[in-house]
Amino acid sequence: MEETFKTAVEHIRHATYISVSNQDKLLLYAYYKQAMVGNCNVDKPGLLDFTGRAKWDAWNSVSGKSKQEAMDAYVQLVNTIDPGWQTKC
């Protein structure tokens, strides 16, 4: 699964033909951070840091997921965003 996860990460980074909603971008960010770092370990950004706060909230919302669960969720979300992406890589 780790190899599939890495391929999915690279695909999302370089697939310019797909449009990803802000909500999905936040979820991808959250699952990626959870898989790579673990539970959210940074202070919550201030109220005026809208982007930082949205990212923090997303990452914090998946706290408790294991590395494997986060990688699985990331790949499943990529499958939803771009069905058949693995044949395009």
mmCIF file with all atom_site columns, C-alpha atoms in Angstrom, residues 10-80:
data_model
loop_
_atom_site.group_PDB
_atom_site.id
_atom_site.type_symbol
_atom_site.label_atom_id
_atom_site.label_alt_id
_atom_site.label_comp_id
_atom_site.label_asym_id
_atom_site.label_entity_id
_atom_site.label_seq_id
_atom_site.pdbx_PDB_ins_code
_atom_site.Cartn_x
_atom_site.Cartn_y
_atom_site.Cartn_z
_atom_site.occupancy
_atom_site.B_iso_or_equiv
_atom_site.pdbx_formal_charge
_atom_site.auth_seq_id
_atom_site.auth_comp_id
_atom_site.auth_asym_id
_atom_site.auth_atom_id
_atom_site.pdbx_PDB_model_num
ATOM 1  C CA . GLU A 1 10 ? 2.760   12.111 -7.146  1.00 0.00 ? 10 GLU A CA 1
ATOM 2  C CA . HIS A 1 11 ? -0.247  11.734 -9.424  1.00 0.00 ? 11 HIS A CA 1
ATOM 3  C CA . ILE A 1 12 ? -2.258  14.395 -7.579  1.00 0.00 ? 12 ILE A CA 1
ATOM 4  C CA . ARG A 1 13 ? 0.727   16.752 -7.566  1.00 0.00 ? 13 ARG A CA 1
ATOM 5  C CA . HIS A 1 14 ? 1.255   16.492 -11.319 1.00 0.00 ? 14 HIS A CA 1
ATOM 6  C CA . ALA A 1 15 ? -2.193  15.781 -12.795 1.00 0.00 ? 15 ALA A CA 1
ATOM 7  C CA . THR A 1 16 ? -3.074  19.168 -14.210 1.00 0.00 ? 16 THR A CA 1
ATOM 8  C CA . TYR A 1 17 ? -6.132  17.871 -16.066 1.00 0.00 ? 17 TYR A CA 1
ATOM 9  C CA . ILE A 1 18 ? -8.220  17.355 -12.917 1.00 0.00 ? 18 ILE A CA 1
ATOM 10 C CA . SER A 1 19 ? -9.967  19.926 -10.775 1.00 0.00 ? 19 SER A CA 1
ATOM 11 C CA . VAL A 1 20 ? -9.858  19.250 -7.048  1.00 0.00 ? 20 VAL A CA 1
ATOM 12 C CA . SER A 1 21 ? -12.280 21.045 -4.723  1.00 0.00 ? 21 SER A CA 1
ATOM 13 C CA . ASN A 1 22 ? -10.940 22.927 -1.714  1.00 0.00 ? 22 ASN A CA 1
ATOM 14 C CA . GLN A 1 23 ? -12.640 20.406 0.579   1.00 0.00 ? 23 GLN A CA 1
ATOM 15 C CA . ASP A 1 24 ? -10.889 17.509 -1.158  1.00 0.00 ? 24 ASP A CA 1
ATOM 16 C CA . LYS A 1 25 ? -7.572  19.391 -1.095  1.00 0.00 ? 25 LYS A CA 1
ATOM 17 C CA . LEU A 1 26 ? -7.927  19.778 2.666   1.00 0.00 ? 26 LEU A CA 1
ATOM 18 C CA . LEU A 1 27 ? -8.728  16.085 3.075   1.00 0.00 ? 27 LEU A CA 1
ATOM 19 C CA . LEU A 1 28 ? -5.764  15.090 0.914   1.00 0.00 ? 28 LEU A CA 1
ATOM 20 C CA . TYR A 1 29 ? -3.573  17.362 3.038   1.00 0.00 ? 29 TYR A CA 1
ATOM 21 C CA . ALA A 1 30 ? -4.948  15.895 6.261   1.00 0.00 ? 30 ALA A CA 1
ATOM 22 C CA . TYR A 1 31 ? -4.493  12.265 5.203   1.00 0.00 ? 31 TYR A CA 1
ATOM 23 C CA . TYR A 1 32 ? -1.009  12.999 3.874   1.00 0.00 ? 32 TYR A CA 1
ATOM 24 C CA . LYS A 1 33 ? 0.098   14.707 7.095   1.00 0.00 ? 33 LYS A CA 1
ATOM 25 C CA . GLN A 1 34 ? -1.436  11.944 9.213   1.00 0.00 ? 34 GLN A CA 1
ATOM 26 C CA . ALA A 1 35 ? 0.356   9.280  7.166   1.00 0.00 ? 35 ALA A CA 1
ATOM 27 C CA . MET A 1 36 ? 3.702   11.077 7.162   1.00 0.00 ? 36 MET A CA 1
ATOM 28 C CA . VAL A 1 37 ? 3.784   12.767 10.593  1.00 0.00 ? 37 VAL A CA 1
ATOM 29 C CA . GLY A 1 38 ? 1.041   11.215 12.717  1.00 0.00 ? 38 GLY A CA 1
ATOM 30 C CA . ASN A 1 39 ? -1.355  13.131 14.935  1.00 0.00 ? 39 ASN A CA 1
ATOM 31 C CA . CYS A 1 40 ? -1.414  16.909 14.600  1.00 0.00 ? 40 CYS A CA 1
ATOM 32 C CA . ASN A 1 41 ? 1.526   18.179 16.637  1.00 0.00 ? 41 ASN A CA 1
ATOM 33 C CA . VAL A 1 42 ? 1.527   21.919 15.927  1.00 0.00 ? 42 VAL A CA 1
ATOM 34 C CA . ASP A 1 43 ? -0.241  24.777 17.652  1.00 0.00 ? 43 ASP A CA 1
ATOM 35 C CA . LYS A 1 44 ? -3.562  25.888 16.228  1.00 0.00 ? 44 LYS A CA 1
ATOM 36 C CA . PRO A 1 45 ? -3.040  28.948 13.998  1.00 0.00 ? 45 PRO A CA 1
ATOM 37 C CA . GLY A 1 46 ? -4.631  32.258 14.882  1.00 0.00 ? 46 GLY A CA 1
ATOM 38 C CA . LEU A 1 47 ? -8.104  33.290 13.760  1.00 0.00 ? 47 LEU A CA 1
ATOM 39 C CA . LEU A 1 48 ? -6.791  35.483 10.950  1.00 0.00 ? 48 LEU A CA 1
ATOM 40 C CA . ASP A 1 49 ? -4.679  32.720 9.393   1.00 0.00 ? 49 ASP A CA 1
ATOM 41 C CA . PHE A 1 50 ? -7.588  31.259 7.442   1.00 0.00 ? 50 PHE A CA 1
ATOM 42 C CA . THR A 1 51 ? -5.556  28.848 5.319   1.00 0.00 ? 51 THR A CA 1
ATOM 43 C CA . GLY A 1 52 ? -3.419  27.641 8.201   1.00 0.00 ? 52 GLY A CA 1
ATOM 44 C CA . ARG A 1 53 ? -6.464  27.188 10.377  1.00 0.00 ? 53 ARG A CA 1
ATOM 45 C CA . ALA A 1 54 ? -8.348  25.217 7.703   1.00 0.00 ? 54 ALA A CA 1
ATOM 46 C CA . LYS A 1 55 ? -5.337  22.938 7.241   1.00 0.00 ? 55 LYS A CA 1
ATOM 47 C CA . TRP A 1 56 ? -4.923  22.506 10.991  1.00 0.00 ? 56 TRP A CA 1
ATOM 48 C CA . ASP A 1 57 ? -8.632  21.716 11.429  1.00 0.00 ? 57 ASP A CA 1
ATOM 49 C CA . ALA A 1 58 ? -8.507  19.161 8.608   1.00 0.00 ? 58 ALA A CA 1
ATOM 50 C CA . TRP A 1 59 ? -5.388  17.442 9.955   1.00 0.00 ? 59 TRP A CA 1
ATOM 51 C CA . ASN A 1 60 ? -6.692  17.478 13.518  1.00 0.00 ? 60 ASN A CA 1
ATOM 52 C CA . SER A 1 61 ? -9.972  15.925 12.325  1.00 0.00 ? 61 SER A CA 1
ATOM 53 C CA . VAL A 1 62 ? -8.156  12.726 11.285  1.00 0.00 ? 62 VAL A CA 1
ATOM 54 C CA . SER A 1 63 ? -6.077  12.426 14.468  1.00 0.00 ? 63 SER A CA 1
ATOM 55 C CA . GLY A 1 64 ? -6.106  8.889  15.772  1.00 0.00 ? 64 GLY A CA 1
ATOM 56 C CA . LYS A 1 65 ? -5.942  7.242  12.356  1.00 0.00 ? 65 LYS A CA 1
ATOM 57 C CA . SER A 1 66 ? -2.987  4.949  11.892  1.00 0.00 ? 66 SER A CA 1
ATOM 58 C CA . LYS A 1 67 ? -0.439  5.533  9.150   1.00 0.00 ? 67 LYS A CA 1
ATOM 59 C CA . GLN A 1 68 ? -2.000  2.688  7.162   1.00 0.00 ? 68 GLN A CA 1
ATOM 60 C CA . GLU A 1 69 ? -5.551  4.023  7.610   1.00 0.00 ? 69 GLU A CA 1
ATOM 61 C CA . ALA A 1 70 ? -4.455  7.487  6.479   1.00 0.00 ? 70 ALA A CA 1
ATOM 62 C CA . MET A 1 71 ? -2.672  6.105  3.409   1.00 0.00 ? 71 MET A CA 1
ATOM 63 C CA . ASP A 1 72 ? -5.719  3.980  2.534   1.00 0.00 ? 72 ASP A CA 1
ATOM 64 C CA . ALA A 1 73 ? -8.036  6.983  2.925   1.00 0.00 ? 73 ALA A CA 1
ATOM 65 C CA . TYR A 1 74 ? -5.754  9.119  0.737   1.00 0.00 ? 74 TYR A CA 1
ATOM 66 C CA . VAL A 1 75 ? -5.719  6.526  -2.051  1.00 0.00 ? 75 VAL A CA 1
ATOM 67 C CA . GLN A 1 76 ? -9.495  6.051  -1.820  1.00 0.00 ? 76 GLN A CA 1
ATOM 68 C CA . LEU A 1 77 ? -10.010 9.808  -2.122  1.00 0.00 ? 77 LEU A CA 1
ATOM 69 C CA . VAL A 1 78 ? -7.738  9.944  -5.174  1.00 0.00 ? 78 VAL A CA 1
ATOM 70 C CA . ASN A 1 79 ? -9.810  7.086  -6.654  1.00 0.00 ? 79 ASN A CA 1
ATOM 71 C CA . THR A 1 80 ? -12.929 9.215  -6.131  1.00 0.00 ? 80 THR A CA 1
#
